[in-house]
Short mmCIF file of C-alpha atoms and ligand atoms in Angstrom, two decimals:
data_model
loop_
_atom_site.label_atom_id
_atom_site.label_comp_id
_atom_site.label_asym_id
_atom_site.label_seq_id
_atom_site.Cartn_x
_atom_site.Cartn_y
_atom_site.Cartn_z
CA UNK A 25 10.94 -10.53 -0.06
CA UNK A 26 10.06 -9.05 -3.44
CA UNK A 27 6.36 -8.96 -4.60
CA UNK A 28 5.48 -11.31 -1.12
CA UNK A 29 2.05 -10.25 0.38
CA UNK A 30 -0.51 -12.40 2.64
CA UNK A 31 -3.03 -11.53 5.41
CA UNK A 32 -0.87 -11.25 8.23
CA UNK A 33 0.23 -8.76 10.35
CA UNK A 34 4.05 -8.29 8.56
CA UNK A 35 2.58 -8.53 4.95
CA UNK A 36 -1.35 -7.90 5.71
CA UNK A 37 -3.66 -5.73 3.22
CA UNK A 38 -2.19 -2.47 5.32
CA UNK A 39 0.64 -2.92 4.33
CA UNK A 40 0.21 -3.48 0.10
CA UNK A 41 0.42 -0.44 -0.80
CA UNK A 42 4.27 0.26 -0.45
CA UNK A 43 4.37 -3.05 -3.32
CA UNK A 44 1.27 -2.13 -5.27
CA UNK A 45 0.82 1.44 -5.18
CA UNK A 46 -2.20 1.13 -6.77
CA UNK A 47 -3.77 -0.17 -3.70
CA UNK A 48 -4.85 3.67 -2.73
CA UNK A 49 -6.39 4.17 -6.29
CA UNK A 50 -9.85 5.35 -7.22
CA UNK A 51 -11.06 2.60 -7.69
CA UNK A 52 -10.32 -0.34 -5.36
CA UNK A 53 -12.35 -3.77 -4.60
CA UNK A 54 -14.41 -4.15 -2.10
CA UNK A 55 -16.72 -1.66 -0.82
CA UNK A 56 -19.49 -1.23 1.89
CA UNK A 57 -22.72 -1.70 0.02
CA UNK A 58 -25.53 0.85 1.10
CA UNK A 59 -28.73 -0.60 -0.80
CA UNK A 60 -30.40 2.64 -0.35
CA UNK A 61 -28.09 4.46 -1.65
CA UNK A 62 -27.79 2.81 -5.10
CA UNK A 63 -29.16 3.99 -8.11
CA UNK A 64 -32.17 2.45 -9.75
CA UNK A 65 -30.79 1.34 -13.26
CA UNK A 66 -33.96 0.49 -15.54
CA UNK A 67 -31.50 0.42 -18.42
CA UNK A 68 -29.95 -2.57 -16.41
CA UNK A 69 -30.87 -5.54 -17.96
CA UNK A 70 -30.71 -9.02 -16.30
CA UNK A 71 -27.06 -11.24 -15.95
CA UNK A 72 -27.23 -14.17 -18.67
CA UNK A 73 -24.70 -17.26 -17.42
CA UNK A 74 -24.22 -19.59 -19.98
CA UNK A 75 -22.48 -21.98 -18.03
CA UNK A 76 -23.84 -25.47 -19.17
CA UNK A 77 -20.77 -26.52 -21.30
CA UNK A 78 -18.06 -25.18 -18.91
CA UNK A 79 -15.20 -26.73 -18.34
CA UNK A 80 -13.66 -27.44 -15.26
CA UNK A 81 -9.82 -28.22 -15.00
CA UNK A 82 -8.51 -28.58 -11.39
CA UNK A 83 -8.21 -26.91 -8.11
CA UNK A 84 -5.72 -25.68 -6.88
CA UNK A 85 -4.15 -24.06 -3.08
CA UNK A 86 -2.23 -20.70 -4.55
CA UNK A 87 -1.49 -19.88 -1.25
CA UNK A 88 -3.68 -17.25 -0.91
CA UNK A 89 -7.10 -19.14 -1.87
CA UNK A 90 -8.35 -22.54 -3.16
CA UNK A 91 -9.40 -21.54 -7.25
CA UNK A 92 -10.94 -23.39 -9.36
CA UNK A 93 -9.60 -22.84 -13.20
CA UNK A 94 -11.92 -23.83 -16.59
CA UNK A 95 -10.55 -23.85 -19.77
CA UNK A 96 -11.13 -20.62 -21.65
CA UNK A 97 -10.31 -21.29 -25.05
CA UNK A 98 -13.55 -20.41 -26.46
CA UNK A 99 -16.92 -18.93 -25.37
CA UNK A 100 -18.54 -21.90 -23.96
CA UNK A 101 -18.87 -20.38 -20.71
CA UNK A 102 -19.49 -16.77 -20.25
CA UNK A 103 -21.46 -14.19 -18.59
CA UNK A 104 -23.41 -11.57 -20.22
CA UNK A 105 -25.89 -8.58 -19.83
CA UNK A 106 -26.46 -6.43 -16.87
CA UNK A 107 -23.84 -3.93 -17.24
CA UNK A 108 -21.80 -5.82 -19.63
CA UNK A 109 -21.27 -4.59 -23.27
CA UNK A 110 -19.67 -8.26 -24.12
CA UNK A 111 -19.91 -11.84 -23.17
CA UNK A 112 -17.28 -12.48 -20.19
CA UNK A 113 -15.20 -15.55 -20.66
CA UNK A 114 -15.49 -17.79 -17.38
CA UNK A 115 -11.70 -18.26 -16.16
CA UNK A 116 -11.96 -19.46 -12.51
CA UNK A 117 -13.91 -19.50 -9.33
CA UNK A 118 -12.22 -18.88 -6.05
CA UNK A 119 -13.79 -18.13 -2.35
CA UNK A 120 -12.55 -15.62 0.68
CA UNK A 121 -13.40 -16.80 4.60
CA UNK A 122 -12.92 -15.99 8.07
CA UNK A 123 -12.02 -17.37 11.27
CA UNK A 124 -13.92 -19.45 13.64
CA UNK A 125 -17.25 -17.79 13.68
CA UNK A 126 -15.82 -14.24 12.62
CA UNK A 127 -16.71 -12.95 9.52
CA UNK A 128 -15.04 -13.47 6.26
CA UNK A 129 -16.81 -11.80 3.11
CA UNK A 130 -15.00 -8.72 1.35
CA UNK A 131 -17.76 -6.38 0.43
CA UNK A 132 -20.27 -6.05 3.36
CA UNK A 133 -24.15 -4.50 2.66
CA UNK A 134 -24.30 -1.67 5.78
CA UNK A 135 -21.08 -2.74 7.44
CA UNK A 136 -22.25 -6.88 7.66
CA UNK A 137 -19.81 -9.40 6.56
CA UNK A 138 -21.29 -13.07 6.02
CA UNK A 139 -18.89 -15.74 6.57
CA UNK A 140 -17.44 -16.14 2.96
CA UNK A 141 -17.28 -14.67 -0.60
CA UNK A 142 -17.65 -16.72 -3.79
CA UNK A 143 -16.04 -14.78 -6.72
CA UNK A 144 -16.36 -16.22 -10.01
CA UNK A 145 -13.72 -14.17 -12.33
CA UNK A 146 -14.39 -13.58 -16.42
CA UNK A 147 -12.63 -11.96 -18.62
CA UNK A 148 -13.37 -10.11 -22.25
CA UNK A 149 -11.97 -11.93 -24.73
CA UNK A 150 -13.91 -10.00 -27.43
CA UNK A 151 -11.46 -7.17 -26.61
CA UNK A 152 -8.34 -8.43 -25.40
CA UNK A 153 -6.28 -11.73 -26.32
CA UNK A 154 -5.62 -13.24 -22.90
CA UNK A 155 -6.61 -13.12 -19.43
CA UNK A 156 -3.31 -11.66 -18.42
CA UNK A 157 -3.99 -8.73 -20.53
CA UNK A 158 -7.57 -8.68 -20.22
CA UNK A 159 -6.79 -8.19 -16.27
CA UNK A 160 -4.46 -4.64 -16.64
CA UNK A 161 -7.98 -3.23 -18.75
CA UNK A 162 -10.77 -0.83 -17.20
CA UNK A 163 -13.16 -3.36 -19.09
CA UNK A 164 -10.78 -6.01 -18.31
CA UNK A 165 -12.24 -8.82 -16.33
CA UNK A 166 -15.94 -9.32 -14.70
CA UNK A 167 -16.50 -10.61 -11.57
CA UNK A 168 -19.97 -12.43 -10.13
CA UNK A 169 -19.64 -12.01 -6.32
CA UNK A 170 -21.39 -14.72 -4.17
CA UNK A 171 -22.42 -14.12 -0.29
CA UNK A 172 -22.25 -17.17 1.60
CA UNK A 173 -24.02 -17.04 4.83
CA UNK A 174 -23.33 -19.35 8.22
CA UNK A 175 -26.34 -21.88 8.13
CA UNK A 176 -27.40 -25.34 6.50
CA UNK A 177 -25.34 -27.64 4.48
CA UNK A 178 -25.52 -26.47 0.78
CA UNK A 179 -25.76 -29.46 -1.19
CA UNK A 180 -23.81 -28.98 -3.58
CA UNK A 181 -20.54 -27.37 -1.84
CA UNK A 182 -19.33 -30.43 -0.72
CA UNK A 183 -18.13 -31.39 -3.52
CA UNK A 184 -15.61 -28.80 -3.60
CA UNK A 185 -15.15 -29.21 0.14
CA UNK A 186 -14.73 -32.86 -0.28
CA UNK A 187 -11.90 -32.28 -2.38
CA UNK A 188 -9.79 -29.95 -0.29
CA UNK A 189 -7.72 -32.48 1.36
CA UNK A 190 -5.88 -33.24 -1.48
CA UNK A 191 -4.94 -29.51 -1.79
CA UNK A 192 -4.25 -28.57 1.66
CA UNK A 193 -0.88 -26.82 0.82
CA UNK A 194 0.46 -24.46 -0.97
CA UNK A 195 1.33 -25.41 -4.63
CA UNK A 196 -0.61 -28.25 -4.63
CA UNK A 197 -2.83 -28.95 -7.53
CA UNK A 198 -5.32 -31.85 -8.64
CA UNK A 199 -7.74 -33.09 -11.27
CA UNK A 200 -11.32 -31.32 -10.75
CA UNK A 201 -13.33 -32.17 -13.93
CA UNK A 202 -17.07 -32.15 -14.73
CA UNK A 203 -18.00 -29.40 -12.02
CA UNK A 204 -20.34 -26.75 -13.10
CA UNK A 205 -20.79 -23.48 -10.68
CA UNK A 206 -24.72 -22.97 -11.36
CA UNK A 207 -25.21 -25.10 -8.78
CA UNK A 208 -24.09 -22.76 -6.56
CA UNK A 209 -25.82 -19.91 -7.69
CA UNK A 210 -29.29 -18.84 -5.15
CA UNK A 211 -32.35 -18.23 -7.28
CA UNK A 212 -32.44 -14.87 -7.87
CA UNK A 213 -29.61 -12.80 -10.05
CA UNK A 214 -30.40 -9.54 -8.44
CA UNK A 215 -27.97 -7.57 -8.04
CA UNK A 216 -25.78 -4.56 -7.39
CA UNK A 217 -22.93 -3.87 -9.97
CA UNK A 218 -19.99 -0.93 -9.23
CA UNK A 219 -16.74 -0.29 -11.24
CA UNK A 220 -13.70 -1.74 -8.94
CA UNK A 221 -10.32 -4.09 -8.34
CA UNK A 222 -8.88 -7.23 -7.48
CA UNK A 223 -9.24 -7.50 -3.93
CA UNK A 224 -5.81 -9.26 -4.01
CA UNK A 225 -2.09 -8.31 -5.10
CA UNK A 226 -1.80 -6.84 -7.97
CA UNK A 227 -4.71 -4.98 -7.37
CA UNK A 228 -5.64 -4.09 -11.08
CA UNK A 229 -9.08 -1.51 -11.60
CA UNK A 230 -9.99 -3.94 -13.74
CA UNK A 231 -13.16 -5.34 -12.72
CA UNK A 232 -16.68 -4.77 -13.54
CA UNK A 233 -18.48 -5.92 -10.15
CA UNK A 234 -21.72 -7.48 -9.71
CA UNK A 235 -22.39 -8.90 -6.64
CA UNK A 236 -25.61 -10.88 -5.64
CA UNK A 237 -28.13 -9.42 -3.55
CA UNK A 238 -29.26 -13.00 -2.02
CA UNK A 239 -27.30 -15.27 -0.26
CA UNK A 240 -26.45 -19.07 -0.33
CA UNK A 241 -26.02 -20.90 3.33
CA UNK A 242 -23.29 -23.00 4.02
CA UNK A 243 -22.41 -24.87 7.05
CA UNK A 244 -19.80 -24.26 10.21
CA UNK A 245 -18.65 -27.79 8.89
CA UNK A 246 -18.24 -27.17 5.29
CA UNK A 247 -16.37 -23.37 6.02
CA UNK A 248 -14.46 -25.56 8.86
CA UNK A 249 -12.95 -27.38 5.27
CA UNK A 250 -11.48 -24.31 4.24
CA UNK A 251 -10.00 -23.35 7.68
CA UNK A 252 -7.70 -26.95 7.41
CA UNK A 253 -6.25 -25.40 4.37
CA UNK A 254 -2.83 -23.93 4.78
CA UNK A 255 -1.09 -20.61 3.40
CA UNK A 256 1.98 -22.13 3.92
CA UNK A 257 3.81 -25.35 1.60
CA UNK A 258 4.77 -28.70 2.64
CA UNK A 259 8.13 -27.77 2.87
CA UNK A 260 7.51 -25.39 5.36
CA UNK A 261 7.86 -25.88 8.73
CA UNK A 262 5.43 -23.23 10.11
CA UNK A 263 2.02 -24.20 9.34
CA UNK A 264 -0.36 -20.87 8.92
CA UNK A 265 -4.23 -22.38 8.90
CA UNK A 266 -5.77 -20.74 5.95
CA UNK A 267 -8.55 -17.88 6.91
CA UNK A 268 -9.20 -14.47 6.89
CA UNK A 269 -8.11 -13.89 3.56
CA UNK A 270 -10.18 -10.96 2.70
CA UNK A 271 -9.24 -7.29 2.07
CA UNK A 272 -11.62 -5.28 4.02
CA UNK A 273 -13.98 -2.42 2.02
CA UNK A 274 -11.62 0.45 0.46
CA UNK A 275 -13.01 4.48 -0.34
CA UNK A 276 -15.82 4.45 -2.75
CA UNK A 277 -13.48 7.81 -3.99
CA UNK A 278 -17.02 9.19 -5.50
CA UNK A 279 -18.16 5.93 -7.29
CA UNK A 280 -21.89 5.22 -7.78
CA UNK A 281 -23.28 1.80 -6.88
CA UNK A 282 -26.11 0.63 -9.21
CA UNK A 283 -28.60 -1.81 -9.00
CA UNK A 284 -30.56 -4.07 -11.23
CA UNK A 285 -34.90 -4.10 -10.83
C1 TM7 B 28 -8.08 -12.63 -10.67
C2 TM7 B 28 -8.41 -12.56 -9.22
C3 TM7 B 28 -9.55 -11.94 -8.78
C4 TM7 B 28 -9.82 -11.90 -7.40
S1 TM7 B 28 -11.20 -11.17 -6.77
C5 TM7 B 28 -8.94 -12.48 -6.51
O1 TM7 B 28 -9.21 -12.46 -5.18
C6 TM7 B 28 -7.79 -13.07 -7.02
O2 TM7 B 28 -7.54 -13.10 -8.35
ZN1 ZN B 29 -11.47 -12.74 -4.98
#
């Protein structure tokens, strides 16, 4: 019904483009990263996050993800540099997974997926008044993509996957103060950067991408977490595990792929 859209086979990423048009643009999220075919950008100047005075809000199941929201009522948490012409107001911090042991990352570097995708989604409040309108802009919103590859405990994930229990359905909500994302960062902020979308309903060409070039590992036991989430509410009487919600790599349509030193 109406603007309804998920992973499955009745409402799956195939399928969003009779809803969002948009979805066979020139510029859709992800892609297949080829390293050696992106350009060598010396004008490319490192990503600055000033994240130490962020401030976490809650976390939240939206039925399509578990996100993470901050308060963005100022600048006390932004990301700058790189390809940026303005400091990026941090907004919220969501992940995309797989199955058991299948893949689960939207962009992939030479056709491999890792097992999940961190995005952490700005927007450019130097230019536009709100994150709603910041997100319908070319220079809209910025988004630092994470690769989170099948291996050791991270130390610091659990405490978001500690805290998924109590948001296990849709529409569910709770407290989540205090928690700052640069602990989830690897150590270097390489990175390639490419002019894209949301990778989710409505699909906006709105986001400046720069995803990570190194990894962090996470567990079979801390992505298991995510997998008891469900897409579907309390209410509901058919319970749909949440996984697999990731768009797989769109055209590139033409569009260059740079990369930082
Ligand atoms: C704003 C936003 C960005 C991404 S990448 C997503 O998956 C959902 O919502
Ligand atoms: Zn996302």
């Amino acid at each position: 019904t109406g603007n309804h859209w998920g992973y499955g086979k009745e409402d799956g990423p195939t399928l969003w483009h009779r809803n969002y048009p948009v979805a066979e643009g020139s510029r859709q999220s992800p892609i297949d990263i080829i390293p050696l075919q992106a350009v060598h950008d010396h004008s490319l100047g490192p990503i600055i996050l000033s994240y130490d005075h962020c401030t976490s809000i809650n976390i939240a199941n939206n039925g399509h993800s578990v996100v993470v929201e901050f308060d963005d009522s100022d600048d006390r948490s932004v990301i700058r540099g790189g390809p940026l012409d303005n400091p990026y107001r941090l907004k919220q911090f969501h992940f995309h997974w797989g199955g058991k042991g299948c893949h689960g990352s939207e962009h992939t570097v030479e056709g491999m997926s890792y097992a999940s995708e961190l995005h952490l989604v700005h927007w450019n409040a130097v230019k536009y008044k709100n994150f709603g309108e910041a997100a319908t802009a070319p220079d809209g919103l910025a988004v630092l993509g994470i690769f989170l590859e099948a291996g050791d405990d991270h130390r610091w994930l659990h405490v978001i996957t500690d805290a998924l229990y109590m948001v296990k359905y849709k529409g569910s909500l709770t407290d989540f103060k205090g928690f700052n994302p640069k602990c989830l960062l690897p150590s270097s902020l390489q990175y390639w950067t490419y002019l894209g979308s949301l990778t989710t309903p409505p699909l906006h060409e709105s986001v400046t991408w720069i995803i990570l070039k190194e990894s962090i590992t996470v567990s079979e036991k801390q992505l298991g977490k995510f997998r008891m989430l469900l897409f579907t509410g309390e209410e509901e009487d058919q319970r749909m595990r949440m996984e697999n919600n990731f768009r797989p790599p769109q055209p590139l349509k033409g569009r260059k792929v740079r990369s930082s030193n």
